[in-house]
Backbone as numpy.savetxt, mean C-alpha at the origin, in Angstrom:
# Nx Ny Nz CAx CAy CAz Cx Cy Cz
3.41 2.47 27.23 3.42 1.99 25.85 4.74 1.29 25.59
4.68 0.07 25.13 5.89 -0.69 24.81 5.85 -1.01 23.32
6.91 -0.61 22.60 7.00 -0.90 21.18 7.63 -2.28 21.00
6.88 -3.18 20.42 7.40 -4.50 20.10 7.34 -4.66 18.59
8.50 -4.59 17.95 8.55 -4.65 16.49 8.83 -6.07 16.04
8.10 -6.50 15.03 8.28 -7.83 14.45 8.39 -7.69 12.93
9.15 -8.57 12.30 9.33 -8.53 10.85 8.59 -9.71 10.21
7.53 -9.39 9.47 6.74 -10.47 8.83 7.27 -10.83 7.45
8.30 -10.10 6.99 8.88 -10.42 5.69 7.91 -10.29 4.54
6.79 -9.59 4.75 5.76 -9.44 3.72 5.28 -10.80 3.21
5.21 -11.78 4.09 4.82 -13.13 3.68 3.92 -13.77 4.72
3.18 -14.80 4.27 2.20 -15.45 5.12 2.73 -16.18 6.34
3.63 -17.15 6.18 4.09 -17.94 7.33 4.65 -17.11 8.49
5.55 -16.13 8.22 6.03 -15.31 9.35 4.90 -14.52 10.02
3.95 -14.04 9.23 2.84 -13.27 9.78 1.98 -14.13 10.70
1.73 -15.36 10.30 0.95 -16.27 11.14 1.66 -16.54 12.45
2.98 -16.75 12.38 3.76 -17.00 13.60 3.73 -15.79 14.53
3.87 -14.59 13.96 3.82 -13.37 14.75 2.43 -13.19 15.36
1.40 -13.43 14.56 0.03 -13.27 15.04 -0.25 -14.21 16.22
0.17 -15.46 16.11 -0.04 -16.41 17.21 0.71 -15.95 18.46
1.91 -15.45 18.28 2.72 -14.98 19.41 2.07 -13.79 20.10
1.66 -12.79 19.32 1.10 -11.57 19.90 -0.30 -11.78 20.48
-1.11 -12.53 19.74 -2.49 -12.72 20.18 -2.59 -13.58 21.44
-1.56 -14.36 21.72 -1.54 -15.17 22.94 -0.86 -14.47 24.11
-0.42 -13.23 23.88 0.17 -12.42 24.95 -0.93 -11.55 25.55
-1.31 -11.79 26.82 -2.42 -11.04 27.41 -2.15 -9.54 27.55
-0.90 -9.12 27.43 -0.58 -7.70 27.53 -0.66 -6.98 26.19
-0.84 -7.73 25.11 -0.99 -7.12 23.79 -2.46 -6.81 23.54
-2.77 -5.53 23.33 -4.17 -5.17 23.11 -4.50 -4.98 21.64
-3.49 -4.69 20.82 -3.75 -4.47 19.40 -2.46 -4.35 18.63
-2.58 -4.30 17.33 -1.41 -4.31 16.44 -1.53 -3.23 15.38
-0.42 -2.53 15.12 -0.31 -1.69 13.94 0.42 -2.53 12.90
-0.27 -3.00 11.91 0.30 -3.91 10.91 -0.83 -4.71 10.29
-0.51 -5.61 9.38 0.84 -5.96 8.95 1.23 -5.11 7.76
2.49 -5.24 7.33 2.99 -4.37 6.27 2.34 -4.66 4.92
2.39 -5.92 4.50 1.92 -6.28 3.16 0.61 -7.07 3.20
-0.13 -6.99 2.12 -1.39 -7.73 2.04 -1.17 -9.23 2.17
-0.05 -9.72 1.62 0.25 -11.14 1.70 0.46 -11.63 3.12
0.83 -10.73 4.02 0.95 -11.06 5.43 -0.32 -10.77 6.21
-1.00 -9.69 5.83 -2.22 -9.30 6.54 -3.35 -10.31 6.37
-3.40 -10.94 5.19 -4.50 -11.87 4.95 -4.47 -13.07 5.91
-3.38 -13.85 5.98 -3.35 -14.95 6.93 -3.25 -14.47 8.38
-2.55 -13.33 8.58 -2.43 -12.79 9.93 -3.77 -12.39 10.50
-4.61 -11.78 9.67 -5.93 -11.33 10.14 -6.84 -12.50 10.49
-6.63 -13.65 9.85 -7.40 -14.83 10.23 -7.10 -15.23 11.67
-5.83 -15.15 12.04 -5.43 -15.47 13.42 -5.98 -14.42 14.37
-5.85 -13.15 14.01 -6.38 -12.07 14.85 -7.88 -12.22 15.05
-8.57 -12.63 14.01 -10.02 -12.80 14.12 -10.36 -13.95 15.06
-9.55 -14.99 15.04 -9.78 -16.12 15.94 -9.69 -15.69 17.40
-8.72 -14.83 17.70 -8.51 -14.37 19.08 -9.19 -13.04 19.38
-9.80 -12.43 18.35 -10.50 -11.15 18.48 -9.57 -10.03 18.94
-8.37 -9.99 18.37 -7.40 -8.94 18.67 -7.36 -7.97 17.50
-7.68 -6.70 17.77 -7.81 -5.70 16.71 -6.47 -5.40 16.05
-6.51 -5.10 14.76 -5.31 -4.71 14.00 -5.66 -3.56 13.07
-4.73 -2.63 12.94 -4.91 -1.49 12.04 -3.70 -1.45 11.11
-3.91 -1.81 9.85 -2.80 -1.84 8.89 -2.65 -0.48 8.22
-1.41 0.04 8.18 -1.18 1.31 7.48 -0.91 1.14 6.00
-0.76 -0.12 5.53 -0.22 -0.28 4.18 -0.72 -1.49 3.40
-1.58 -2.30 3.98 -2.10 -3.47 3.26 -3.34 -3.06 2.49
-3.22 -3.02 1.17 -4.26 -2.39 0.35 -5.13 -3.36 -0.46
-4.84 -4.67 -0.41 -5.60 -5.63 -1.22 -7.09 -5.57 -0.91
-7.89 -5.54 -1.96 -9.34 -5.40 -1.82 -9.94 -6.47 -0.93
-9.50 -7.72 -1.09 -10.15 -8.84 -0.40 -10.02 -8.77 1.12
-9.08 -7.99 1.64 -8.89 -7.93 3.08 -10.12 -7.43 3.82
-10.85 -6.53 3.19 -12.06 -6.01 3.82 -13.32 -6.61 3.21
-13.16 -7.61 2.38 -14.32 -8.22 1.73 -14.67 -9.57 2.36
-13.95 -9.93 3.45 -14.14 -11.25 4.03 -14.92 -11.23 5.34
-15.39 -10.05 5.73 -16.21 -9.98 6.94 -15.45 -10.22 8.23
-14.20 -9.74 8.30 -13.41 -9.86 9.53 -13.53 -8.55 10.31
-14.22 -8.57 11.45 -14.55 -7.33 12.15 -13.39 -6.66 12.87
-12.25 -7.35 13.04 -11.14 -6.75 13.79 -10.11 -6.10 12.87
-10.33 -6.14 11.55 -9.36 -5.58 10.61 -9.77 -4.18 10.16
-8.83 -3.23 10.27 -9.02 -1.86 9.79 -7.74 -1.44 9.06
-7.86 -0.40 8.23 -6.65 0.12 7.57 -6.75 1.63 7.37
-5.60 2.29 7.49 -5.55 3.74 7.29 -5.12 4.09 5.87
-4.77 3.09 5.07 -4.52 3.29 3.65 -5.84 3.05 2.91
-5.80 2.98 1.62 -6.98 2.74 0.80 -7.06 1.27 0.42
-8.14 0.86 -0.22 -8.12 -0.47 -0.84 -7.76 -0.30 -2.32
-7.23 -1.37 -2.89 -6.65 -1.27 -4.23 -7.67 -0.99 -5.32
-8.92 -1.25 -5.04 -9.95 -0.95 -6.05 -9.97 0.55 -6.34
-9.79 1.34 -5.28 -9.75 2.79 -5.42 -8.50 3.21 -6.18
-7.36 2.60 -5.80 -6.08 2.95 -6.42 -6.07 2.57 -7.90
-6.55 1.38 -8.21 -6.56 0.92 -9.60 -7.49 1.76 -10.46
-8.64 2.12 -9.91 -9.61 2.93 -10.65 -9.03 4.30 -10.98
-8.33 4.88 -10.01 -7.74 6.20 -10.21 -6.63 6.14 -11.26
-5.81 5.09 -11.19 -4.72 4.93 -12.16 -5.28 4.76 -13.57
-6.35 3.97 -13.70 -6.95 3.74 -15.01 -7.57 5.03 -15.57
-8.19 5.81 -14.70 -8.78 7.07 -15.15 -7.70 8.02 -15.69
-6.55 8.02 -15.02 -5.46 8.88 -15.49 -4.91 8.38 -16.83
-4.71 7.06 -16.93 -4.19 6.48 -18.17 -5.13 6.78 -19.33
-6.41 6.65 -19.10 -7.40 6.92 -20.15 -7.39 8.39 -20.54
-7.18 9.27 -19.55 -7.14 10.71 -19.84 -5.94 11.06 -20.73
-4.91 10.22 -20.70 -3.74 10.43 -21.53 -3.86 9.74 -22.89
-5.01 9.12 -23.11 -5.29 8.42 -24.37 -4.35 7.22 -24.61
-3.98 6.57 -23.50 -3.21 5.34 -23.60 -4.20 4.18 -23.70
-4.46 3.75 -24.90 -5.52 2.76 -25.13 -4.99 1.34 -25.38
-3.67 1.21 -25.56 -3.04 -0.11 -25.70 -2.11 -0.30 -24.50
-2.51 -1.22 -23.62 -1.85 -1.32 -22.33 -1.42 -2.76 -22.06
-0.21 -2.91 -21.51 0.25 -4.21 -21.01 0.31 -4.13 -19.49
-0.10 -5.19 -18.81 -0.07 -5.23 -17.35 0.83 -6.37 -16.89
1.67 -6.07 -15.90 2.56 -7.05 -15.30 2.33 -7.03 -13.80
2.39 -8.18 -13.15 2.23 -8.23 -11.69 3.21 -9.22 -11.09
3.40 -9.14 -9.76 4.40 -10.00 -9.11 3.79 -11.24 -8.46
2.56 -11.57 -8.83 1.86 -12.77 -8.37 1.48 -12.74 -6.89
1.68 -11.60 -6.23 1.29 -11.47 -4.82 -0.18 -11.09 -4.72
-0.77 -11.25 -3.53 -2.15 -10.81 -3.32 -2.29 -9.34 -3.67
-1.28 -8.57 -3.31 -1.28 -7.13 -3.55 -1.13 -6.80 -5.04
-0.02 -7.25 -5.62 0.30 -6.86 -6.99 -0.66 -7.40 -8.02
-1.05 -8.66 -7.87 -1.92 -9.26 -8.88 -3.32 -8.65 -8.85
-3.86 -8.44 -7.66 -5.21 -7.86 -7.58 -5.22 -6.44 -8.14
-4.14 -5.70 -7.92 -4.05 -4.34 -8.47 -4.03 -4.37 -9.98
-3.19 -5.23 -10.54 -3.09 -5.33 -12.00 -4.41 -5.78 -12.62
-5.08 -6.73 -11.98 -6.36 -7.21 -12.49 -7.41 -6.12 -12.47
-7.48 -5.36 -11.37 -8.46 -4.28 -11.27 -8.15 -3.16 -12.26
-6.88 -2.85 -12.42 -6.48 -1.83 -13.38 -6.90 -2.24 -14.79
-6.59 -3.48 -15.16 -6.94 -3.98 -16.49 -8.44 -3.97 -16.70
-9.18 -4.37 -15.67 -10.65 -4.39 -15.77 -11.21 -2.99 -16.00
-10.65 -2.01 -15.27 -11.10 -0.63 -15.44 -10.75 -0.10 -16.82
-9.60 -0.46 -17.33 -9.20 0.00 -18.66 -10.09 -0.62 -19.75
-10.37 -1.92 -19.62 -11.26 -2.57 -20.59 -12.64 -1.92 -20.59
-13.13 -1.59 -19.40 -14.46 -0.98 -19.29 -14.52 0.36 -20.01
-13.39 1.04 -20.11 -13.34 2.34 -20.79 -13.16 2.17 -22.30
-12.80 0.96 -22.74 -12.61 0.71 -24.16 -11.17 0.48 -24.57
-10.25 0.43 -23.60 -8.84 0.19 -23.91 -8.61 -1.29 -24.20
-7.51 -1.58 -24.86 -7.14 -2.96 -25.17 -5.98 -3.38 -24.29
-6.15 -4.49 -23.57 -5.07 -5.05 -22.76 -4.32 -6.03 -23.66
-3.15 -5.60 -24.13 -2.42 -6.39 -25.13 -1.60 -7.51 -24.49
-1.38 -7.44 -23.17 -0.65 -8.50 -22.47 -0.96 -8.41 -20.98
-0.99 -9.57 -20.35 -1.17 -9.63 -18.89 -0.24 -10.74 -18.39
0.86 -10.35 -17.75 1.92 -11.29 -17.41 2.28 -11.23 -15.93
2.67 -12.39 -15.39 3.14 -12.46 -14.02 4.63 -12.72 -13.97
5.30 -12.12 -12.98 6.72 -12.37 -12.75 6.88 -12.91 -11.32
8.10 -13.27 -10.97 8.36 -13.82 -9.65 9.19 -12.85 -8.83
8.73 -12.56 -7.62 9.49 -11.69 -6.72 10.88 -12.26 -6.49
11.86 -11.38 -6.52 13.23 -11.82 -6.29 14.01 -12.06 -7.56
13.32 -12.29 -8.67 14.01 -12.45 -9.95 14.67 -11.12 -10.35
15.68 -11.21 -11.19 16.41 -10.01 -11.61 16.29 -9.72 -13.10
15.98 -10.74 -13.87 15.95 -10.58 -15.33 14.52 -10.74 -15.85
13.93 -9.64 -16.29 12.56 -9.67 -16.80 12.52 -9.47 -18.32
13.68 -9.61 -18.96 13.75 -9.41 -20.41 12.87 -10.40 -21.18
12.72 -11.68 -20.74 11.83 -12.58 -21.49 10.38 -12.08 -21.55
9.89 -11.57 -20.43 8.52 -11.04 -20.40 8.42 -9.78 -21.25
9.39 -8.89 -21.11 9.35 -7.63 -21.86 9.52 -7.87 -23.36
10.36 -8.85 -23.74 10.52 -9.19 -25.15 9.23 -9.77 -25.72
8.52 -10.53 -24.90 7.23 -11.10 -25.31 6.20 -10.00 -25.55
6.26 -8.97 -24.72 5.29 -7.87 -24.80 5.59 -6.92 -25.97
6.86 -6.76 -26.31 7.30 -5.74 -27.27 6.53 -5.72 -28.59
6.26 -6.87 -29.25 5.57 -6.82 -30.55 4.18 -6.18 -30.51
3.55 -6.18 -29.34 2.20 -5.59 -29.23 2.24 -4.07 -29.12
3.43 -3.50 -28.97 3.64 -2.05 -28.94 2.70 -1.32 -27.97
2.75 -1.66 -26.70 1.87 -0.97 -25.74 2.29 0.49 -25.55
1.31 1.33 -25.32 1.61 2.72 -24.98 1.97 2.86 -23.51
1.52 1.91 -22.71 1.75 1.94 -21.27 1.98 0.53 -20.75
2.97 0.42 -19.85 3.14 -0.82 -19.08 2.79 -0.50 -17.64
1.78 -1.20 -17.13 1.37 -1.02 -15.74 1.92 -2.18 -14.93
2.55 -1.87 -13.79 3.12 -2.91 -12.94 2.48 -2.90 -11.56
1.95 -4.04 -11.15 1.43 -4.22 -9.80 2.46 -4.96 -8.97
3.09 -4.27 -8.02 4.13 -4.91 -7.23 4.96 -3.90 -6.46
6.18 -4.32 -6.10 7.04 -3.51 -5.24 8.22 -2.93 -6.03
8.92 -2.00 -5.37 9.99 -1.26 -6.04 11.16 -2.13 -6.48
11.46 -3.18 -5.72 12.62 -4.02 -6.06 12.51 -4.57 -7.48
11.29 -5.00 -7.85 11.08 -5.50 -9.21 10.69 -4.38 -10.17
9.93 -3.41 -9.66 9.48 -2.31 -10.52 10.64 -1.53 -11.13
11.66 -1.27 -10.33 12.79 -0.50 -10.84 13.58 -1.29 -11.88
13.64 -2.60 -11.74 14.32 -3.43 -12.74 13.53 -3.45 -14.05
12.21 -3.51 -13.94 11.38 -3.50 -15.14 11.55 -2.20 -15.91
11.50 -1.08 -15.20 11.58 0.20 -15.89 12.96 0.38 -16.53
14.00 -0.17 -15.92 15.35 -0.08 -16.51 15.48 -1.03 -17.71
14.90 -2.22 -17.59 15.05 -3.22 -18.66 14.12 -2.95 -19.84
13.07 -2.15 -19.63 12.19 -1.77 -20.74 12.98 -1.11 -21.87
13.91 -0.24 -21.49 14.68 0.50 -22.49 15.54 -0.47 -23.30
16.18 -1.40 -22.59 17.05 -2.36 -23.27 16.27 -3.32 -24.15
14.99 -3.56 -23.79 14.16 -4.48 -24.57 13.54 -3.79 -25.78
13.79 -2.50 -25.94 13.27 -1.77 -27.09 11.92 -1.12 -26.86
11.47 -1.10 -25.60 10.18 -0.47 -25.28 10.41 0.98 -24.84
11.05 1.72 -25.70 11.45 3.08 -25.35 10.30 4.08 -25.39
9.29 3.80 -26.17 8.17 4.74 -26.28 7.06 4.45 -25.29
7.12 3.29 -24.63 6.07 2.92 -23.68 6.27 3.65 -22.36
5.20 4.17 -21.81 5.24 4.78 -20.49 5.17 3.68 -19.42
5.60 4.03 -18.21 5.57 3.08 -17.10 4.75 3.68 -15.96
3.85 2.85 -15.43 3.05 3.29 -14.28 2.99 2.15 -13.26
3.07 2.53 -11.98 2.98 1.53 -10.93 2.20 2.09 -9.75
2.29 1.37 -8.64 1.47 1.64 -7.45 2.31 2.20 -6.31
1.72 2.23 -5.12 2.43 2.78 -3.97 3.65 1.95 -3.58
3.71 0.70 -4.03 4.88 -0.13 -3.76 6.15 0.43 -4.37
6.00 1.26 -5.40 7.15 1.89 -6.05 7.35 3.33 -5.59
6.55 3.77 -4.64 6.69 5.15 -4.17 7.79 5.21 -3.10
9.02 5.12 -3.55 10.17 5.21 -2.66 11.31 5.86 -3.41
11.80 6.95 -2.87 12.85 7.71 -3.55 14.12 6.89 -3.69
14.53 6.20 -2.62 15.78 5.44 -2.65 15.70 4.26 -3.61
14.65 3.45 -3.47 14.58 2.19 -4.21 14.03 2.31 -5.62
13.39 3.43 -5.93 12.87 3.58 -7.29 13.56 4.73 -8.03
13.50 5.93 -7.47 14.07 7.08 -8.19 15.60 6.97 -8.27
16.24 6.76 -7.13 17.70 6.70 -7.13 18.21 5.45 -7.84
17.58 4.32 -7.54 18.03 3.07 -8.17 17.71 3.03 -9.66
16.67 3.71 -10.07 16.26 3.69 -11.47 17.07 4.60 -12.37
17.69 5.63 -11.78 18.48 6.56 -12.59 17.65 7.22 -13.67
18.24 7.39 -14.82 17.56 8.07 -15.93 16.32 7.31 -16.39
16.33 5.98 -16.25 15.20 5.17 -16.71 13.94 5.47 -15.92
14.08 5.90 -14.68 12.91 6.16 -13.84 12.23 7.48 -14.17
12.96 8.39 -14.81 12.38 9.69 -15.14 11.16 9.52 -16.05
10.09 10.22 -15.71 8.87 10.14 -16.50 7.92 9.05 -16.05
8.35 8.20 -15.12 7.47 7.14 -14.63 6.36 7.73 -13.77
5.25 7.00 -13.69 4.10 7.43 -12.89 3.85 6.40 -11.78
3.49 6.90 -10.61 3.08 6.01 -9.51 1.87 6.63 -8.81
1.10 5.77 -8.18 -0.04 6.23 -7.38 0.29 6.09 -5.91
-0.11 7.08 -5.13 0.15 7.09 -3.69 -0.82 8.07 -3.06
-0.79 8.15 -1.74 -1.68 9.05 -1.02 -1.21 10.50 -1.13
-2.05 11.40 -0.72 -1.67 12.80 -0.63 -0.57 12.94 0.43
0.48 13.67 0.10 1.59 13.84 1.02 1.17 14.66 2.26
1.72 14.31 3.43 1.39 15.06 4.64 2.03 16.44 4.64
1.65 17.24 5.60 2.19 18.58 5.75 3.71 18.53 5.90
4.45 19.32 5.12 5.91 19.30 5.21 6.44 19.58 6.62
5.71 20.38 7.38 6.14 20.67 8.76 6.10 19.42 9.62
5.06 18.59 9.40 5.00 17.32 10.14 6.16 16.42 9.75
6.45 16.35 8.46 7.56 15.51 7.99 8.87 15.96 8.63
9.07 17.26 8.71 10.29 17.82 9.30 10.43 17.42 10.77
9.34 17.54 11.51 9.37 17.18 12.94 9.56 15.67 13.12
8.86 14.91 12.28 8.94 13.45 12.36 10.36 12.98 12.11
10.99 13.50 11.05 12.33 13.05 10.68 13.38 13.51 11.68
13.14 14.66 12.32 14.08 15.13 13.33 14.11 14.18 14.53
12.98 13.55 14.79 12.88 12.65 15.96 13.17 11.20 15.62
12.69 10.74 14.45 12.76 9.31 14.13 13.67 8.95 12.96
14.20 9.96 12.25 14.99 9.66 11.06 14.11 9.69 9.82
14.68 9.37 8.65 13.94 9.47 7.38 12.63 8.69 7.40
11.59 9.33 6.96 10.28 8.67 6.89 10.30 7.60 5.81
9.50 6.59 6.00 9.33 5.55 4.99 8.04 5.83 4.22
7.76 5.01 3.23 6.60 5.27 2.38 5.32 5.42 3.18
5.10 4.52 4.13 3.83 4.53 4.87 3.98 5.01 6.31
5.04 5.79 6.59 5.18 6.35 7.94 3.97 7.20 8.35
3.44 8.07 7.47 2.28 8.87 7.89 1.07 8.00 8.23
0.80 6.98 7.41 -0.34 6.10 7.68 -0.13 5.30 8.96
1.14 4.90 9.22 1.43 4.16 10.45 1.29 5.06 11.67
1.69 6.30 11.52 1.55 7.29 12.59 0.08 7.47 12.96
-0.77 7.62 11.93 -2.21 7.74 12.18 -2.78 6.46 12.80
-2.32 5.29 12.32 -2.82 4.03 12.86 -2.49 3.88 14.34
-1.26 4.27 14.72 -0.85 4.19 16.13 -1.70 5.12 16.98
-1.97 6.34 16.48 -2.80 7.27 17.24 -4.23 6.75 17.40
-4.75 6.16 16.34 -6.11 5.60 16.40 -6.19 4.52 17.46
-5.20 3.64 17.48 -5.20 2.54 18.44 -5.05 3.06 19.87
-4.18 4.03 20.09 -3.99 4.58 21.43 -5.22 5.35 21.91
-5.86 6.08 21.02 -7.09 6.79 21.37 -8.19 5.81 21.76
-8.26 4.70 21.02 -9.27 3.69 21.32 -9.01 3.02 22.67
-7.73 2.82 23.00 -7.38 2.25 24.31 -7.84 3.18 25.43
-7.58 4.47 25.25 -8.00 5.46 26.26 -9.52 5.46 26.45
-10.22 5.27 25.35 -11.68 5.28 25.40 -12.25 3.99 26.01
-11.60 2.86 25.73 -12.16 1.56 26.12 -11.69 1.07 27.49
-10.55 1.58 27.97 -9.95 1.04 29.20 -10.83 1.30 30.43
-10.93 0.28 31.27 -11.66 0.37 32.54 -10.65 0.19 33.67
-10.63 1.12 34.62 -9.67 1.05 35.72 -10.25 0.23 36.86
-9.46 -0.71 37.35 -9.89 -1.57 38.47 -9.50 -0.92 39.80
-10.13 -1.36 40.91 -9.81 -0.79 42.23 -8.33 -0.87 42.59
-7.64 -1.92 42.10 -6.23 -2.07 42.43 -5.32 -1.25 41.53
-5.91 -0.46 40.64 -5.13 0.39 39.76 -4.84 -0.20 38.41
-5.15 -1.49 38.23 -4.93 -2.14 36.95 -5.95 -1.70 35.91
-5.68 -2.02 34.67 -6.58 -1.67 33.57 -7.12 -2.93 32.91
-8.41 -2.89 32.58 -9.02 -3.94 31.79 -9.46 -3.31 30.47
-8.99 -3.87 29.37 -9.35 -3.36 28.05 -10.07 -4.46 27.30
-11.38 -4.37 27.27 -12.19 -5.39 26.62 -11.93 -5.42 25.12
-11.85 -6.61 24.57 -11.56 -6.74 23.13 -12.65 -6.13 22.27
-13.91 -6.39 22.63 -15.02 -5.84 21.84 -15.10 -4.32 22.01
-14.89 -3.85 23.24 -14.94 -2.42 23.50 -13.85 -1.69 22.71
-12.66 -2.29 22.64 -11.57 -1.68 21.89 -11.87 -1.68 20.40
-12.38 -2.81 19.91 -12.73 -2.89 18.49 -13.78 -1.86 18.13
-14.80 -1.71 18.97 -15.87 -0.74 18.71 -15.36 0.69 18.76
-14.38 0.95 19.65 -13.81 2.30 19.73 -13.01 2.63 18.48
-12.28 1.66 17.94 -11.56 1.87 16.68 -12.55 2.11 15.55
-13.60 1.32 15.52 -14.61 1.44 14.47 -15.27 2.82 14.46
-15.38 3.42 15.64 -16.06 4.71 15.76 -15.11 5.89 15.55
-13.91 5.64 15.09 -12.89 6.68 14.91 -13.38 7.84 14.04
-13.12 9.03 14.51 -13.30 10.25 13.73 -12.07 11.08 14.00
-11.10 11.03 13.13 -9.80 11.66 13.39 -9.38 12.54 12.24
-8.93 13.74 12.56 -8.31 14.61 11.57 -6.82 14.31 11.63
-6.39 13.31 10.90 -5.04 12.78 11.02 -4.02 13.45 10.14
-2.80 12.92 10.19 -1.71 13.43 9.37 -2.02 13.24 7.90
-2.72 12.15 7.57 -3.04 11.86 6.16 -4.43 12.33 5.76
-5.04 13.16 6.61 -6.38 13.67 6.31 -7.42 13.14 7.27
-8.67 13.40 6.97 -9.75 12.95 7.84 -9.92 11.44 7.72
-10.06 10.78 8.88 -10.14 9.32 8.89 -11.37 8.86 9.65
-12.14 8.03 8.99 -13.21 7.26 9.63 -13.26 5.94 8.87
-14.01 4.98 9.40 -14.06 3.66 8.79 -15.49 3.27 8.43
-15.63 2.58 7.30 -16.94 2.03 6.97 -17.13 0.71 7.71
-18.24 0.05 7.48 -18.56 -1.16 8.24 -17.63 -2.33 7.92
-16.86 -2.19 6.85 -15.93 -3.26 6.46 -14.51 -3.04 7.00
-14.25 -1.87 7.58 -12.92 -1.55 8.05 -12.11 -0.72 7.09
-12.71 -0.39 5.93 -12.03 0.47 4.96 -12.11 1.92 5.39
-11.04 2.63 5.13 -11.03 4.06 5.38 -11.94 4.76 4.38
-12.69 5.72 4.84 -13.56 6.48 3.93 -12.88 7.80 3.60
-13.16 8.27 2.43 -12.64 9.56 2.01 -11.18 9.57 1.61
-10.60 8.40 1.32 -9.20 8.35 0.92 -9.01 9.00 -0.45
-7.90 9.66 -0.63 -7.58 10.30 -1.90 -6.31 9.69 -2.46
-6.35 9.25 -3.71 -5.17 8.70 -4.39 -4.66 9.75 -5.37
-3.37 10.04 -5.28 -2.74 11.06 -6.11 -1.83 10.39 -7.14
-1.79 10.94 -8.35 -0.87 10.48 -9.39 0.41 11.30 -9.30
1.54 10.64 -9.18 2.84 11.32 -9.12 3.67 10.94 -10.34
4.51 11.86 -10.77 5.44 11.59 -11.87 6.86 11.85 -11.39
7.79 11.01 -11.79 9.20 11.23 -11.45 9.76 12.30 -12.38
10.18 13.40 -11.80 10.68 14.53 -12.59 12.05 14.96 -12.07
12.71 15.77 -12.85 13.97 16.38 -12.42 13.85 17.88 -12.59
14.00 18.60 -11.49 13.92 20.05 -11.50 15.03 20.62 -10.62
15.75 21.58 -11.14 16.86 22.21 -10.41 17.86 21.19 -9.88
18.12 20.18 -10.70 19.10 19.18 -10.34 18.65 18.13 -9.36
17.38 18.16 -8.95 16.86 17.19 -7.99 15.75 16.36 -8.62
15.76 15.07 -8.38 14.72 14.18 -8.88 13.76 13.82 -7.75
12.47 13.87 -8.06 11.48 13.61 -7.00 10.14 13.25 -7.62
9.21 12.80 -6.76 7.84 12.50 -7.17 7.03 13.80 -7.14
6.54 14.20 -8.30 5.77 15.45 -8.39 4.30 15.12 -8.63
3.40 15.65 -7.77 1.98 15.39 -7.98 1.47 15.98 -9.28
0.62 15.23 -9.98 0.07 15.68 -11.25 -1.28 16.37 -11.03
-1.54 17.34 -11.84 -2.85 17.98 -11.82 -3.82 17.06 -12.55
-4.68 16.39 -11.80 -5.63 15.46 -12.41 -6.80 15.26 -11.47
């Protein structure tokens, strides 16, 4: 096993370049990736052209599995599930006036749109729906625009770099009574909880069920601090390696032949009791049985952390 790490920058052009490079390497049998939906979408088109299987641990955009690409699988959920769960929680809290903000990415915008759609279906009012630009630092114009509508909740579809700035600037913009909710992109202790300080307390995010603490302890002892999607990536790597073992044919000279279709079919047939729970795939490549948990940023005994909510 040779680990070849590439950085797609969570963007389309680098992902396409990486996909062309890897898919044209006869020794590459499959990929764990890509990180973001914005990279997985164009990258998967290249993988489909060459029929090279990919298992993404973190690309959650709904459309990725709605395009009929047979080589794409994911160990995370699709955003339709995440958005529906977030909306159900918001409705249970009687937050009926909601503003939605997104970062204009395939990931963030689709999440915000699905969340808003689910809230409208329940009878809530979407008082604002605004897009921001990744990399910007000042979101006060958008927040000032939203303020007169007095939302009970601001939902953000995007990543922690912008999410933490929004939650901090909400207070300065006078949106002190509005709650903040976001997605797995903000599920990072360093970039959201620590960077957000007091402003992050009370915020809500959606993410998967946390793995067994004993696994986390062993993982971090060997590899260092886990990242947000380390458990899903761990499961994705195991799925791909198990499929290789199942699909590989040994030649008389000792070499191995791993057929692309055989490998894809072996991944599709996965039945794994993984770190993140039981994993199998539907005909679209979506994981079945995924559970989305609502977490709240709390402070207990002097420590701030994401605490799962009873819901």
